[in-house]
CSV table of C-alpha atoms in Angstrom, one decimal:
chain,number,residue,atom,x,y,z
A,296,UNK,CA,-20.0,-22.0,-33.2
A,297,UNK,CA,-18.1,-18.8,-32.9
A,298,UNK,CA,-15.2,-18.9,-30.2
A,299,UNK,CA,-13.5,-16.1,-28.9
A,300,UNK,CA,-10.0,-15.9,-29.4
A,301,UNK,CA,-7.8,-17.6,-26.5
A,302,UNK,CA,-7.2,-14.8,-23.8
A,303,UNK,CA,-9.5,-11.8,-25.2
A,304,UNK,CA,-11.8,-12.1,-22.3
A,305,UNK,CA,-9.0,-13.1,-19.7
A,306,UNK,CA,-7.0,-9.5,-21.1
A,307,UNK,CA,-10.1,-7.4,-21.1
A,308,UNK,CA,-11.0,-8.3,-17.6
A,309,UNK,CA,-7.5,-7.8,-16.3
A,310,UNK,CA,-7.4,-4.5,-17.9
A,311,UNK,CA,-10.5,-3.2,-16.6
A,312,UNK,CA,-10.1,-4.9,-13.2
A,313,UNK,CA,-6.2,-3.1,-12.9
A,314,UNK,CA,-8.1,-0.1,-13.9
A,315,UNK,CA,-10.6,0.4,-11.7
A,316,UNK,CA,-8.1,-1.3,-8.2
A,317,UNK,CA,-5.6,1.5,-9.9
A,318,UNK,CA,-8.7,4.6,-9.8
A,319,UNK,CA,-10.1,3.7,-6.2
A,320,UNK,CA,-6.2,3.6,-4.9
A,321,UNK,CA,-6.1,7.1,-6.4
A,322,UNK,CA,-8.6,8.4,-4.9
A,323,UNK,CA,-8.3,7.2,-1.4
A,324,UNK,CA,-4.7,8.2,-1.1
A,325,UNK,CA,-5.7,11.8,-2.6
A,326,UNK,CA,-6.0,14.1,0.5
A,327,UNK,CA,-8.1,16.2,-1.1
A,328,UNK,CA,-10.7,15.2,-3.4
A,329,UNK,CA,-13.0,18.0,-4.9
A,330,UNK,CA,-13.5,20.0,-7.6
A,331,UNK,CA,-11.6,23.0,-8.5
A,332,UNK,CA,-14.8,24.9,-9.6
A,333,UNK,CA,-16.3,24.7,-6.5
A,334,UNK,CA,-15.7,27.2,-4.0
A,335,UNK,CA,-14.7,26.0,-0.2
A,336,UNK,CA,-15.5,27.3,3.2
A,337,UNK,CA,-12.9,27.7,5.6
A,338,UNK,CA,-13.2,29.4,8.4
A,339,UNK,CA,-9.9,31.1,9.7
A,340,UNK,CA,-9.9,33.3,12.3
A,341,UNK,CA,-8.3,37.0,11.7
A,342,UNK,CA,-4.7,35.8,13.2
A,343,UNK,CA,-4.6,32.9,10.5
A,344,UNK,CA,-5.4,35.2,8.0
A,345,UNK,CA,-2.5,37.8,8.5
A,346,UNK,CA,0.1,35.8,10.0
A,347,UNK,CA,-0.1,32.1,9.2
A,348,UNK,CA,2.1,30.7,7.0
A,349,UNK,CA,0.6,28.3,4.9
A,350,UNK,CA,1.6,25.3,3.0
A,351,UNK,CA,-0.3,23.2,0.6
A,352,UNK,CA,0.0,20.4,2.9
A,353,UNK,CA,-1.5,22.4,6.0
A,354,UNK,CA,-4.1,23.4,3.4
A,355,UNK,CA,-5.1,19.9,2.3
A,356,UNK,CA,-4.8,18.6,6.1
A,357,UNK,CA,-7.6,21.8,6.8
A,358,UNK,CA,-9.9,21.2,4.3
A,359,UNK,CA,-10.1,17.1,3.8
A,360,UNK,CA,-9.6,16.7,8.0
A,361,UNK,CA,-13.4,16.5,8.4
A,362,UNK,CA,-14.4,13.4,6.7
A,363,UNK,CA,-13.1,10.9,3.8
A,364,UNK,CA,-14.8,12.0,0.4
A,365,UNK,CA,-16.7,8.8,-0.8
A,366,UNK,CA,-15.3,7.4,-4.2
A,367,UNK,CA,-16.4,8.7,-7.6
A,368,UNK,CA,-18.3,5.7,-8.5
A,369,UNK,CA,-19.1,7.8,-12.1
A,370,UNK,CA,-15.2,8.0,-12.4
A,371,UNK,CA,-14.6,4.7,-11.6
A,372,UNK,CA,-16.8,3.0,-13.6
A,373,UNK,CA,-15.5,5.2,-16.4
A,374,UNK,CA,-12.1,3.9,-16.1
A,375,UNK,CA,-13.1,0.1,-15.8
A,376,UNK,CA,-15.0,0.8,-19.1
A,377,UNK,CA,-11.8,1.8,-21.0
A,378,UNK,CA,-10.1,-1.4,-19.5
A,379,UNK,CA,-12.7,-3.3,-21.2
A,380,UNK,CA,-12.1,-1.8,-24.6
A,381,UNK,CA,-8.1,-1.3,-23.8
A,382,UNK,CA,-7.4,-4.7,-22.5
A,383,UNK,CA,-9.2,-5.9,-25.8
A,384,UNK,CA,-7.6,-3.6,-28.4
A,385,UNK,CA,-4.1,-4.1,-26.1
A,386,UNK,CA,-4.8,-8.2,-26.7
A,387,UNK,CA,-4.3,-7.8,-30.4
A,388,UNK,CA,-1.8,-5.3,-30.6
A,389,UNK,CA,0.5,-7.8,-29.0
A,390,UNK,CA,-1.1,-10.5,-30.9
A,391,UNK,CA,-0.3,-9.3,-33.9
A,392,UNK,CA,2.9,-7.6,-32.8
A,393,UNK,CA,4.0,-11.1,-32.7
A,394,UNK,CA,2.7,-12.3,-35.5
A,395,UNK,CA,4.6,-9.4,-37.7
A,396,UNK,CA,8.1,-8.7,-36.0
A,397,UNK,CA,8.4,-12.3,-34.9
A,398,UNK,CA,8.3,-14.7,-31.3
A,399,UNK,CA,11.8,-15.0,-30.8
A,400,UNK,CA,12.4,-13.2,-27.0
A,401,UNK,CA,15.9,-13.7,-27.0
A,402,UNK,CA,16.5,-11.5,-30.3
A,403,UNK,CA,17.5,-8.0,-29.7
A,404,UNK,CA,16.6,-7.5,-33.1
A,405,UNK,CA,13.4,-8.6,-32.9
A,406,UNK,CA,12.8,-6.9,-29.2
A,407,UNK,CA,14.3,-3.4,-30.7
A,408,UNK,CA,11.6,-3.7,-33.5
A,409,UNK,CA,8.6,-3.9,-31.2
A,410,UNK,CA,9.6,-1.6,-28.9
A,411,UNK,CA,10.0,1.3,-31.8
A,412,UNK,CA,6.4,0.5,-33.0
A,413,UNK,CA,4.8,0.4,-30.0
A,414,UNK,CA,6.5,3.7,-29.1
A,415,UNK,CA,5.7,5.1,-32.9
A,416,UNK,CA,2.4,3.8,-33.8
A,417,UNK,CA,0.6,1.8,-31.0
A,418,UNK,CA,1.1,4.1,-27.9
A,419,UNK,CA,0.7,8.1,-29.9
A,420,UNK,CA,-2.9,6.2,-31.1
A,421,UNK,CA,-3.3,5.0,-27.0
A,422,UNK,CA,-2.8,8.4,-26.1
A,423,UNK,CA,-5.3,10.3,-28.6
A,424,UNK,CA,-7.8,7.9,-27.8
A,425,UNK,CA,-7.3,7.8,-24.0
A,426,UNK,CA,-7.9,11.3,-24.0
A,427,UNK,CA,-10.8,11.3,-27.1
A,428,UNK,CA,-13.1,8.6,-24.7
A,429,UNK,CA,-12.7,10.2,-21.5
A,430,UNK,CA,-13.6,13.7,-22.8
A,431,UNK,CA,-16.0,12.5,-24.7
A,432,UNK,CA,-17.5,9.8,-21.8
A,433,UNK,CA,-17.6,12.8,-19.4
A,434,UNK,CA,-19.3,15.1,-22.2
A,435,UNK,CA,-22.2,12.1,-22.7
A,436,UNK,CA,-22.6,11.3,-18.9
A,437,UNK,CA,-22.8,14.9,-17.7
A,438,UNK,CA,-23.6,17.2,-20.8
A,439,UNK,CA,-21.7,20.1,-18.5
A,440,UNK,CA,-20.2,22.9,-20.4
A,441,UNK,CA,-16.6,24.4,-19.1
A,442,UNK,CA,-16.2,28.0,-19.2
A,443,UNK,CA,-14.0,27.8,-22.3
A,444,UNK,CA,-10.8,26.7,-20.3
A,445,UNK,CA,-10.7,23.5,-22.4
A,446,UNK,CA,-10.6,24.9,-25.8
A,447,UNK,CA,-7.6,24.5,-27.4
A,448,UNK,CA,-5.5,22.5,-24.7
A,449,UNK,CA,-6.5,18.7,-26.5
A,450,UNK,CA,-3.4,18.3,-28.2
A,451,UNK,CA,-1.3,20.0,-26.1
A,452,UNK,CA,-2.3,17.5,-23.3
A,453,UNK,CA,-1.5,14.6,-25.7
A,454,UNK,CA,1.7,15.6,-26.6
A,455,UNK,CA,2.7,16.2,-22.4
A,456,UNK,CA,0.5,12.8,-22.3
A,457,UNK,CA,2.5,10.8,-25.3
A,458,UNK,CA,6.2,12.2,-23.4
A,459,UNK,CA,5.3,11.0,-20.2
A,460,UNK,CA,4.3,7.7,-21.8
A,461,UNK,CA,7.7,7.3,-23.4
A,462,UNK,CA,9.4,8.6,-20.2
A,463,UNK,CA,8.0,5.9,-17.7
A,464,UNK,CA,7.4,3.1,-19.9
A,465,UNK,CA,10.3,3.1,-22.8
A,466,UNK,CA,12.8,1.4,-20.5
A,467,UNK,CA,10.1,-1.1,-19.1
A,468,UNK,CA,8.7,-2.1,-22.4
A,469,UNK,CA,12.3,-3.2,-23.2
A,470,UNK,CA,12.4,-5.4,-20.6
A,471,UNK,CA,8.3,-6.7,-20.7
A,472,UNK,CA,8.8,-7.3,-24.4
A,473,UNK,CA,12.2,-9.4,-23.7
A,474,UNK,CA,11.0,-11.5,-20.5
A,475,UNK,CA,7.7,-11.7,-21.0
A,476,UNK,CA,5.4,-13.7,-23.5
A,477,UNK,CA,2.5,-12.6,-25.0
A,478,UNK,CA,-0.2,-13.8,-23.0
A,479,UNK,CA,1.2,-12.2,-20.1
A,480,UNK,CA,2.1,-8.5,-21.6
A,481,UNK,CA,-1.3,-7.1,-20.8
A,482,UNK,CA,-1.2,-8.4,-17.3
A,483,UNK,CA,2.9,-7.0,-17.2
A,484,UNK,CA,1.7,-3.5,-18.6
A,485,UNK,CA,-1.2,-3.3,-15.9
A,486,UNK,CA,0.9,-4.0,-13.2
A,487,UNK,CA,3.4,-1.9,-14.4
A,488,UNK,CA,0.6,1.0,-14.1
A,489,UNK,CA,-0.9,-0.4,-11.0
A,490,UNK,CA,2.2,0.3,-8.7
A,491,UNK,CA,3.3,3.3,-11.0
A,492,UNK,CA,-0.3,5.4,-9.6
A,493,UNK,CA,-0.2,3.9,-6.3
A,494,UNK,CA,3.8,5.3,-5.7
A,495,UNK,CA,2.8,8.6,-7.6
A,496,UNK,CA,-0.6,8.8,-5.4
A,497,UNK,CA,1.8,8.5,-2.1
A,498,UNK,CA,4.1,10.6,-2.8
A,499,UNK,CA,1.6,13.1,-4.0
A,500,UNK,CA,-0.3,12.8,-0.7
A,501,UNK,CA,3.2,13.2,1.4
A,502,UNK,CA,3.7,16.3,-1.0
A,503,UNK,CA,0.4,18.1,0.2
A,504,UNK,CA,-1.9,16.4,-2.6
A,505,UNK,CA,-2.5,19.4,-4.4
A,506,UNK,CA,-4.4,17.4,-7.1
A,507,UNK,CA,-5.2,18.7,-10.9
A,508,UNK,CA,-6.5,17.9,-13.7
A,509,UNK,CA,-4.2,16.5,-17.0
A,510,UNK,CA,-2.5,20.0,-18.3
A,511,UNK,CA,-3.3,21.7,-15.3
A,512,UNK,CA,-0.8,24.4,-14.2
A,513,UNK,CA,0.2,25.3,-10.5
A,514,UNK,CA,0.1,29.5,-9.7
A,515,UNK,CA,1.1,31.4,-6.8
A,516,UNK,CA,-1.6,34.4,-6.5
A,517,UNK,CA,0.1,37.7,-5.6
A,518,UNK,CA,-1.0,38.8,-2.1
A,519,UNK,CA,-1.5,43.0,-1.5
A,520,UNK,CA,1.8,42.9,0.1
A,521,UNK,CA,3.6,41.1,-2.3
A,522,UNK,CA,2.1,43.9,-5.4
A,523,UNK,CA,2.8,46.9,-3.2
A,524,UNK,CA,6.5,45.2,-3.1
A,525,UNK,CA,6.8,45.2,-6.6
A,526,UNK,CA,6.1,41.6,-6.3
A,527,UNK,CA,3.1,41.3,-8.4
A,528,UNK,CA,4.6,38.3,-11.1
A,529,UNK,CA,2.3,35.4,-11.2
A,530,UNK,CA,4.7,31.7,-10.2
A,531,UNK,CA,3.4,29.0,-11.9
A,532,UNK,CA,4.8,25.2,-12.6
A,533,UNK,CA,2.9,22.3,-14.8
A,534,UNK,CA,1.4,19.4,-12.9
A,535,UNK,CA,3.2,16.4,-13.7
A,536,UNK,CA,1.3,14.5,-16.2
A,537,UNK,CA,0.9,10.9,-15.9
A,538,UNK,CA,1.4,7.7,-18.3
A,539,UNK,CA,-0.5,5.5,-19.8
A,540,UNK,CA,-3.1,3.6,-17.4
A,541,UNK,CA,-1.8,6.0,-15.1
A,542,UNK,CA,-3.3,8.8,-16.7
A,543,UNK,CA,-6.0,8.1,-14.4
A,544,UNK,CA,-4.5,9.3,-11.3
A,545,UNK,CA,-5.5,13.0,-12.9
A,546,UNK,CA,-8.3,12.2,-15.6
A,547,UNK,CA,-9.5,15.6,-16.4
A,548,UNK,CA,-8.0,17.1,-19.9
A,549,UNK,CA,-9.7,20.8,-18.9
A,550,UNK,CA,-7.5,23.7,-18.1
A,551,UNK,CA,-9.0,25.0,-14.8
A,552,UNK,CA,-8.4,27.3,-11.7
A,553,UNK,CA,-5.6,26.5,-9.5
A,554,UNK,CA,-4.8,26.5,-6.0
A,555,UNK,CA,-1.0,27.5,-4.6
A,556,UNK,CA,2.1,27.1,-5.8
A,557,UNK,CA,4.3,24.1,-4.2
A,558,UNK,CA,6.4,25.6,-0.8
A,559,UNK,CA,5.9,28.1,2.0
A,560,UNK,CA,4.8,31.2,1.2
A,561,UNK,CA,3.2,33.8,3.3
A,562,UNK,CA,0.2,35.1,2.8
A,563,UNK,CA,-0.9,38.4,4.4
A,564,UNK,CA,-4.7,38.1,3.2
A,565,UNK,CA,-5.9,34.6,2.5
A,566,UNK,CA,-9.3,34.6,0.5
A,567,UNK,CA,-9.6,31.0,-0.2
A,568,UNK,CA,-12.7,31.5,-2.2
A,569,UNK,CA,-12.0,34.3,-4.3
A,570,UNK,CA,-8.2,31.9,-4.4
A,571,UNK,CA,-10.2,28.8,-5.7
A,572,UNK,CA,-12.4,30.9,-8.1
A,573,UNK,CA,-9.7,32.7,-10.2
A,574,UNK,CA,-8.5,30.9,-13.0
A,575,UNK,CA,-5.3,30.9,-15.1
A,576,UNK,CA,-4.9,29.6,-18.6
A,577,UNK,CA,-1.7,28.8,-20.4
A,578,UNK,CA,-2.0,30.8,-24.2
A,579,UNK,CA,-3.1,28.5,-27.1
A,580,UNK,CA,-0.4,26.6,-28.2
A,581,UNK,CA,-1.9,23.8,-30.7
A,582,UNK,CA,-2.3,24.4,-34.0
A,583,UNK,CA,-5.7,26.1,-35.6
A,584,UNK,CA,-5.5,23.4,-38.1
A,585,UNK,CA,-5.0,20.7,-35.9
A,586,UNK,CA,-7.7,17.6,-35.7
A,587,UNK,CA,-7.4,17.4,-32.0
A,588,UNK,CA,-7.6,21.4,-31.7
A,589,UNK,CA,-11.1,21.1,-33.9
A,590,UNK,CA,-12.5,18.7,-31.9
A,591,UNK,CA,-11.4,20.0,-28.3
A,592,UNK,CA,-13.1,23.2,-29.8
A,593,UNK,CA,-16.2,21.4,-30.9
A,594,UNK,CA,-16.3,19.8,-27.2
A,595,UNK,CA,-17.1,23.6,-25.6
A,596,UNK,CA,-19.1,24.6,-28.5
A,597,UNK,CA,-21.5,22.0,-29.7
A,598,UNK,CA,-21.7,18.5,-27.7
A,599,UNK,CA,-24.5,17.6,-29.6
A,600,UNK,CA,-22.4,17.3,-32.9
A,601,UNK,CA,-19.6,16.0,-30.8
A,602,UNK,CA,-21.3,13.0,-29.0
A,603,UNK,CA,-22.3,12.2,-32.3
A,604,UNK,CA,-18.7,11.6,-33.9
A,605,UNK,CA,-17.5,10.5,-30.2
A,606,UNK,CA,-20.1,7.4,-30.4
A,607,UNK,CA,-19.5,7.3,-34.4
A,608,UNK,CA,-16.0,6.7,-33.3
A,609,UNK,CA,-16.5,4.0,-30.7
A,610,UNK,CA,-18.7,2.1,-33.1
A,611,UNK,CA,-16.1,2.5,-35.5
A,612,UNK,CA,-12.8,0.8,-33.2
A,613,UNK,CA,-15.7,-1.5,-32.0
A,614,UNK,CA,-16.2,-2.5,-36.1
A,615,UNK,CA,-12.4,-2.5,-36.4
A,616,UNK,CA,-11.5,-4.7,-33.7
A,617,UNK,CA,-15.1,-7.3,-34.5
A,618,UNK,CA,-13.4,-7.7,-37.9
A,619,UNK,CA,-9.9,-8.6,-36.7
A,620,UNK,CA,-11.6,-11.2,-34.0
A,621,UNK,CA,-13.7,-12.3,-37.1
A,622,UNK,CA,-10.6,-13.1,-39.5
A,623,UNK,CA,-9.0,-14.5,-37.1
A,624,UNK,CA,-12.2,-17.0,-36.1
A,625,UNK,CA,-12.3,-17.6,-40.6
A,626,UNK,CA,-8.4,-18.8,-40.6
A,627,UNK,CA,-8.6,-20.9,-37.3
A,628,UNK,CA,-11.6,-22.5,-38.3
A,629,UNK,CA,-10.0,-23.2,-42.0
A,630,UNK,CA,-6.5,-24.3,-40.3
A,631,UNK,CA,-8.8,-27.1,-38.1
A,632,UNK,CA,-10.3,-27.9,-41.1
């Protein structure tokens, strides 16, 4: 009889349970929950419109005050789907982390070691495929087509995605690596995330909650006034992009329409539809001969072709990690023997 190795099962359930507690916090601190594409209906009154000054808290406060948008049941079940695979694959990478650089927590040696090839090898691999299975989970579940703002942006957002990763969790891996053992690192990693989205969620909701998508940038429209002033130069900032597990408090990896830039600003004439509907994009900045950039491209252009390596590829990590769980069954069962 086949057994599964000690602690696969007990690290794929953590991940995916962290995951999808981490997701449903997101959502239900988010103010404002809907998406970008669609255009909103708010009615202000004339006096509003010409003389209000409007933040992007008031805004959020105006548009969610109705009712609480039900949870994204789709989303979430996404995410608790990657914990499954992630706690898995994350199970083994410590495993044989171990197994390699050595057990020996008190060595700074030995803690240096793994921390440079978890920044260098196991998390720029998290990233891509992080990004790779929610793109391509979202392209299988809903086979909807963006209007182009995608293309081009994949490896862009995994290079903002790998620096945030090395920003937040660096100094913590240090310290998880040095204190804790190895059945516990997935558990330490998770919780690590867990508090990470729910501080990032509140203090995005105190903000105003002006919530994007991965790679999404924040513009300030010019009003009539502003361009008849001379003041006609679109304001933008980046949307912070989040780490690791985190990544889930924005999941998207689309560049789309934006709302207001952070701050008061007044606004003579206030069209929040035509606002909502205009969308900015960032010029291409990934490389024509980049894999990602190939892909990202053959996202918008053909999904048939793309589910097809997306599922090739899932099969693939699935064939991957069977055969490390089966080697490791083989030498187990001949070190009994």
């Amino acid at each position: 009889m086949i057994l599964l190795p000690p602690g696969l099962i007990t690290d794929s359930l953590t991940c995916a349970t962290i995951n999808t507690i981490s997701d449903l916090c997101a959502q239900r601190l988010a103010p404002l929950s809907v998406p970008l594409s669609v255009p909103l209906s708010v009615p202000l009154s004339m006096e509003q419109t010409m003389n209000t000054t409007l933040t992007t808290s008031s805004l959020s406060t105006m548009l969610s005050s109705s009712s609480l948008p039900l949870p994204d049941i789709q989303r979430t079940f996404t995410y608790l789907t990657f914990g499954l695979f992630d706690g898995c694959v994350s199970h083994y990478w410590f495993s044989q982390l171990d197994a390699t650089v050595g057990y020996d927590m008190t060595s700074p040696v030995q803690i240096a070691e793994k921390v440079l090839l978890d920044a260098t090898v196991y998390t720029p691999i998290w990233c891509a495929w992080f990004l790779l299975f929610m793109e391509g989970t979202k392209a299988v579940l809903k086979r909807r087509e963006d209007e182009g703002g995608n293309k081009g942006t994949f490896g862009e957002t995994w290079l903002e995605l790998y620096k945030g990763n090395l920003g937040f969790f660096l100094p913590l891996t240090s310290l998880i690596y040095g204190f804790v053992d190895v059945e516990g690192r997935v558990l330490a990693f998770g919780l690590a995330s867990l508090l990470y989205t729910t501080v990032l969620s509140l203090w995005n909701a105190e903000r105003g909650g002006d919530e994007g998508d991965v790679g999404d940038v924040l513009c300030l429209v010019p009003d009539d006034d502003s361009v008849s002033a001379g003041e006609n130069k679109e304001e933008c900032s980046p949307i912070g992009v989040p780490t690791r597990s985190t990544a889930m408090f924005n999941p998207g990896v689309r560049r789309i329409g934006v709302r207001a830039k952070w701050g008061v600003r007044k606004l003579s004439k206030f069209d929040l539809d035509e606002f909502l509907d205009t969308p900015f994009f960032e010029p291409d900045k990934v490389s024509d001969k980049s894999p990602m950039k190939w892909f990202a491209d053959l996202l918008v252009d053909d999904y048939e072709k793309a589910e097809i390596i997306y599922v090739g590829a899932i099969f693939a990590v699935l064939i991957g990690v069977g055969q490390a769980w089966l080697r490791e069954e083989y030498h187990n069962h001949i070190n009994l023997m």
